[in-house]
Tab-separated table of C-alpha atoms in Angstrom:
chain	number	residue	atom	x	y	z
N	1	UNK	CA	10.229	-4.588	25.695
N	2	UNK	CA	12.586	-5.581	28.491
N	3	UNK	CA	12.161	-2.139	30.067
N	4	UNK	CA	8.537	-1.126	29.314
N	5	UNK	CA	6.900	-4.537	28.797
N	6	UNK	CA	4.632	-3.211	26.051
N	7	UNK	CA	2.975	-5.073	23.197
N	8	UNK	CA	1.350	-3.346	20.223
N	9	UNK	CA	-1.521	-4.518	18.050
N	10	UNK	CA	-3.748	-3.111	15.310
N	11	UNK	CA	-7.523	-3.024	14.893
N	12	UNK	CA	-10.009	-1.017	12.869
N	13	UNK	CA	-9.564	2.678	13.752
N	14	UNK	CA	-7.234	1.864	16.681
N	15	UNK	CA	-3.700	1.175	17.837
N	16	UNK	CA	-3.788	-1.355	20.689
N	17	UNK	CA	-1.319	-1.276	23.586
N	18	UNK	CA	-0.903	-3.896	26.295
N	19	UNK	CA	1.464	-3.684	29.263
N	20	UNK	CA	2.602	-6.624	31.357
N	21	UNK	CA	1.257	-4.795	34.415
N	22	UNK	CA	-2.203	-4.166	32.931
N	23	UNK	CA	-4.896	-6.703	32.029
N	24	UNK	CA	-6.345	-6.195	28.541
N	25	UNK	CA	-5.551	-3.939	25.614
N	26	UNK	CA	-5.717	-0.136	25.779
N	27	UNK	CA	-7.079	1.273	22.466
N	28	UNK	CA	-5.828	4.570	21.036
N	29	UNK	CA	-8.170	6.038	18.414
N	30	UNK	CA	-6.754	6.775	14.963
N	31	UNK	CA	-9.904	8.489	13.690
N	32	UNK	CA	-9.272	11.920	12.213
N	33	UNK	CA	-11.890	14.325	13.610
N	34	UNK	CA	-10.989	17.659	11.995
N	35	UNK	CA	-13.714	20.094	10.984
N	36	UNK	CA	-13.586	19.051	7.312
N	37	UNK	CA	-14.086	15.441	8.313
N	38	UNK	CA	-17.051	16.197	10.574
N	39	UNK	CA	-18.829	18.555	8.159
N	40	UNK	CA	-17.993	16.517	5.065
N	41	UNK	CA	-19.203	13.272	6.634
N	42	UNK	CA	-22.505	14.956	7.531
N	43	UNK	CA	-22.955	16.254	3.995
N	44	UNK	CA	-22.063	12.870	2.550
N	45	UNK	CA	-24.663	11.117	4.705
N	46	UNK	CA	-27.361	13.591	3.629
N	47	UNK	CA	-26.454	13.695	-0.057
N	48	UNK	CA	-25.376	10.079	-0.508
N	49	UNK	CA	-22.013	11.128	-2.005
N	50	UNK	CA	-19.115	13.412	-1.183
N	51	UNK	CA	-19.902	16.922	-2.533
N	52	UNK	CA	-17.581	18.737	-4.903
N	53	UNK	CA	-16.526	22.334	-4.494
N	54	UNK	CA	-15.246	23.392	-7.865
N	55	UNK	CA	-13.156	20.474	-9.103
N	56	UNK	CA	-12.172	19.075	-5.693
N	57	UNK	CA	-13.937	16.655	-3.390
N	58	UNK	CA	-14.780	18.173	-0.010
N	59	UNK	CA	-13.238	15.078	1.592
N	60	UNK	CA	-10.083	13.609	0.078
N	61	UNK	CA	-9.628	9.845	-0.198
N	62	UNK	CA	-7.631	9.648	3.028
N	63	UNK	CA	-10.386	11.390	4.986
N	64	UNK	CA	-13.219	9.176	3.771
N	65	UNK	CA	-14.027	5.927	5.511
N	66	UNK	CA	-12.409	4.439	8.594
N	67	UNK	CA	-8.629	4.234	9.027
N	68	UNK	CA	-7.722	0.563	9.179
N	69	UNK	CA	-4.073	-0.058	10.109
N	70	UNK	CA	-2.573	-3.161	8.502
N	71	UNK	CA	1.172	-3.019	9.313
N	72	UNK	CA	3.321	-1.595	12.098
N	73	UNK	CA	7.037	-1.249	12.778
N	74	UNK	CA	8.868	0.435	15.647
N	75	UNK	CA	12.137	2.316	15.498
N	76	UNK	CA	15.121	0.200	16.606
N	77	UNK	CA	15.808	3.119	18.983
N	78	UNK	CA	12.201	3.157	20.210
N	79	UNK	CA	13.172	3.376	23.879
N	80	UNK	CA	14.617	6.836	23.253
N	81	UNK	CA	12.780	8.211	20.181
N	82	UNK	CA	9.322	6.561	20.728
N	83	UNK	CA	8.854	6.444	16.948
N	84	UNK	CA	6.588	4.029	15.107
N	85	UNK	CA	5.105	3.831	11.621
N	86	UNK	CA	1.853	2.189	10.558
N	87	UNK	CA	0.644	1.312	7.076
N	88	UNK	CA	-3.097	1.528	6.514
N	89	UNK	CA	-5.669	0.169	4.123
N	90	UNK	CA	-6.417	3.003	1.679
N	91	UNK	CA	-5.118	5.700	4.066
N	92	UNK	CA	-1.375	5.715	3.401
N	93	UNK	CA	1.443	5.693	5.962
N	94	UNK	CA	1.337	7.413	9.366
N	95	UNK	CA	4.061	8.178	11.913
N	96	UNK	CA	4.031	8.779	15.658
N	97	UNK	CA	6.972	10.144	17.639
N	98	UNK	CA	5.349	9.891	21.069
N	99	UNK	CA	4.531	6.184	21.417
N	100	UNK	CA	1.308	6.287	19.408
N	101	UNK	CA	-0.470	9.165	21.128
N	102	UNK	CA	-0.314	11.616	18.184
N	103	UNK	CA	0.000	10.798	14.491
N	104	UNK	CA	0.984	12.564	11.281
N	105	UNK	CA	0.177	11.279	7.805
N	106	UNK	CA	3.531	10.914	6.043
N	107	UNK	CA	2.317	9.534	2.735
N	108	UNK	CA	-1.156	9.488	1.209
N	109	UNK	CA	-0.300	7.603	-1.956
N	110	UNK	CA	-2.863	5.628	-3.973
N	111	UNK	CA	-5.771	3.718	-2.480
N	112	UNK	CA	-3.815	0.438	-2.489
N	113	UNK	CA	-3.103	-1.312	0.807
N	114	UNK	CA	0.210	-0.825	2.571
N	115	UNK	CA	1.242	-4.464	2.973
N	116	UNK	CA	4.640	-4.038	4.634
N	117	UNK	CA	6.530	-1.486	6.736
N	118	UNK	CA	10.223	-1.984	7.521
N	119	UNK	CA	12.323	0.612	9.305
N	120	UNK	CA	16.034	0.426	8.648
N	121	UNK	CA	17.914	-1.228	11.516
N	122	UNK	CA	19.965	1.995	11.390
N	123	UNK	CA	16.902	4.265	11.384
N	124	UNK	CA	18.251	6.448	14.200
N	125	UNK	CA	21.045	7.618	11.889
N	126	UNK	CA	19.901	6.959	8.291
N	127	UNK	CA	16.171	7.842	8.779
N	128	UNK	CA	15.201	5.239	6.170
N	129	UNK	CA	11.810	3.543	5.889
N	130	UNK	CA	10.787	0.878	3.350
N	131	UNK	CA	7.149	0.207	2.438
N	132	UNK	CA	5.466	-2.456	0.318
N	133	UNK	CA	2.381	-1.275	-1.587
N	134	UNK	CA	-0.165	-3.752	-2.911
N	135	UNK	CA	0.210	-4.021	-6.660
N	136	UNK	CA	2.666	-1.101	-6.886
N	137	UNK	CA	5.940	-2.457	-5.500
N	138	UNK	CA	8.270	-0.737	-3.051
N	139	UNK	CA	8.453	2.832	-1.769
N	140	UNK	CA	11.419	4.261	0.165
N	141	UNK	CA	11.868	7.339	2.344
N	142	UNK	CA	15.357	8.503	3.327
N	143	UNK	CA	14.156	11.355	5.554
N	144	UNK	CA	11.938	9.713	8.172
N	145	UNK	CA	8.842	9.739	5.971
N	146	UNK	CA	8.863	13.328	4.695
N	147	UNK	CA	9.414	12.354	1.048
N	148	UNK	CA	9.004	9.036	-0.789
N	149	UNK	CA	10.123	7.542	-4.082
N	150	UNK	CA	9.592	4.248	-5.908
N	151	UNK	CA	12.357	1.657	-5.597
N	152	UNK	CA	11.395	-0.981	-8.175
N	153	UNK	CA	14.593	-1.124	-10.243
N	154	UNK	CA	14.835	-4.810	-11.185
N	155	UNK	CA	11.298	-5.714	-10.031
N	156	UNK	CA	8.498	-6.236	-12.552
N	157	UNK	CA	5.354	-5.221	-10.667
N	158	UNK	CA	3.262	-5.602	-13.836
N	159	UNK	CA	3.342	-9.389	-13.381
N	160	UNK	CA	0.424	-8.953	-10.981
N	161	UNK	CA	-1.940	-8.278	-13.900
N	162	UNK	CA	-0.964	-11.472	-15.724
N	163	UNK	CA	-1.180	-13.667	-12.650
N	164	UNK	CA	-4.576	-12.247	-11.716
N	165	UNK	CA	-5.949	-13.755	-14.929
N	166	UNK	CA	-5.400	-17.284	-13.615
N	167	UNK	CA	-8.713	-19.228	-13.575
N	168	UNK	CA	-8.631	-19.888	-9.821
N	169	UNK	CA	-7.625	-16.331	-8.792
N	170	UNK	CA	-11.099	-15.215	-7.617
N	171	UNK	CA	-11.642	-18.291	-5.426
N	172	UNK	CA	-8.133	-18.499	-4.002
N	173	UNK	CA	-7.471	-15.847	-1.275
N	174	UNK	CA	-3.917	-17.143	-0.557
N	175	UNK	CA	-3.116	-16.726	-4.260
N	176	UNK	CA	-4.605	-13.221	-4.203
N	177	UNK	CA	-2.381	-12.232	-1.272
N	178	UNK	CA	0.698	-13.773	-2.871
N	179	UNK	CA	0.025	-11.920	-6.129
N	180	UNK	CA	-0.991	-8.551	-4.720
N	181	UNK	CA	1.068	-8.078	-1.572
N	182	UNK	CA	4.667	-6.963	-1.180
N	183	UNK	CA	6.646	-7.893	1.948
N	184	UNK	CA	10.043	-6.439	2.897
N	185	UNK	CA	12.539	-7.701	5.464
N	186	UNK	CA	15.932	-6.198	6.293
N	187	UNK	CA	18.970	-8.280	7.129
N	188	UNK	CA	19.831	-8.295	10.855
N	189	UNK	CA	23.295	-7.218	9.655
N	190	UNK	CA	21.886	-4.380	7.501
N	191	UNK	CA	24.392	-1.881	8.927
N	192	UNK	CA	27.216	-3.736	7.179
N	193	UNK	CA	25.632	-5.778	4.360
N	194	UNK	CA	22.846	-3.319	3.327
N	195	UNK	CA	20.757	-6.337	2.350
N	196	UNK	CA	16.970	-6.433	1.934
N	197	UNK	CA	14.612	-9.174	0.807
N	198	UNK	CA	11.256	-8.531	-0.869
N	199	UNK	CA	8.552	-10.965	-1.887
N	200	UNK	CA	6.396	-9.693	-4.742
N	201	UNK	CA	3.908	-10.846	-7.350
N	202	UNK	CA	6.805	-12.099	-9.470
N	203	UNK	CA	9.000	-13.906	-6.941
N	204	UNK	CA	11.632	-13.269	-4.293
N	205	UNK	CA	14.128	-10.430	-4.762
N	206	UNK	CA	17.222	-9.233	-2.913
N	207	UNK	CA	18.981	-5.897	-2.753
N	208	UNK	CA	22.492	-5.417	-1.416
N	209	UNK	CA	22.502	-1.618	-1.716
N	210	UNK	CA	19.560	-0.551	0.427
N	211	UNK	CA	16.824	-0.947	-2.246
N	212	UNK	CA	18.542	0.935	-5.074
N	213	UNK	CA	18.563	-2.200	-7.254
N	214	UNK	CA	16.908	-5.619	-6.921
N	215	UNK	CA	17.845	-9.072	-8.239
N	216	UNK	CA	15.419	-11.971	-8.585
N	217	UNK	CA	16.267	-15.129	-6.618
N	218	UNK	CA	15.056	-18.311	-8.408
N	219	UNK	CA	13.643	-20.113	-5.371
N	220	UNK	CA	12.142	-22.837	-7.576
N	221	UNK	CA	14.312	-23.304	-10.654
N	222	UNK	CA	11.440	-24.460	-12.867
N	223	UNK	CA	9.214	-21.546	-11.795
N	224	UNK	CA	11.504	-18.562	-11.066
N	225	UNK	CA	8.634	-16.054	-11.039
N	226	UNK	CA	6.327	-17.963	-8.670
N	227	UNK	CA	4.574	-15.751	-6.082
N	228	UNK	CA	5.977	-16.036	-2.545
N	229	UNK	CA	3.376	-16.298	0.240
N	230	UNK	CA	5.775	-15.991	3.207
N	231	UNK	CA	9.476	-15.859	4.069
N	232	UNK	CA	11.770	-15.179	7.022
N	233	UNK	CA	15.466	-14.610	7.698
N	234	UNK	CA	17.524	-16.394	10.324
N	235	UNK	CA	18.346	-14.170	13.342
N	236	UNK	CA	21.972	-15.038	12.504
N	237	UNK	CA	21.558	-14.300	8.789
N	238	UNK	CA	24.740	-12.206	8.814
N	239	UNK	CA	26.678	-15.387	9.484
N	240	UNK	CA	24.578	-18.376	8.343
N	241	UNK	CA	22.772	-16.758	5.330
N	242	UNK	CA	19.637	-18.856	5.946
N	243	UNK	CA	16.330	-17.796	4.352
N	244	UNK	CA	13.076	-19.740	4.803
N	245	UNK	CA	10.557	-19.438	1.961
N	246	UNK	CA	7.006	-20.690	1.456
């Protein structure tokens, strides 16, 4: 930011860019306009549903509807590699290596929201990306998004189903977010302590081995599995070990 003065935002179908030298936000479209999308959308409008050819839908889930980015994270080496990842609602995880101009879909996954994207502070060398998936836990890529695997060892993501049965669940959006969403934050000293924090439907968890295993942290002793709605690490966490939790 000190050299390019850019800010990034997200909106339906767009990545937003603002520069300190320009008034207003410059939108970059994220809409996929390939031939299958154009023809399939036309057929769907005329038929009222997406047609099947054999056993496959003409449009896959990621091609239907509007891409709606929910989360964004930039490479710690962004000034040189211009890499950013975005997590979308029902459209998986996308990557750009030219400051948001062109995108590739790195993970299609299920239709659940991507609720968190965290690039390793050492991404330039370890190529690691962590993602929180609504209701499904944590996914990790060790090769810059090419392949992904679940990283829920020690985390019980099934608790979401039990909590969703609470009487006030339907009328309590903050409770819904706390139950469904997964947030991931890396320690500022990740290069040496390999520490990650994750808030899930069943509490706050830490990993000290880069997401291989997780341990629950009993924030409230009487309710160790209470959903966490928000948390943050001190910028000096490597030294002061301070974590703020709501």
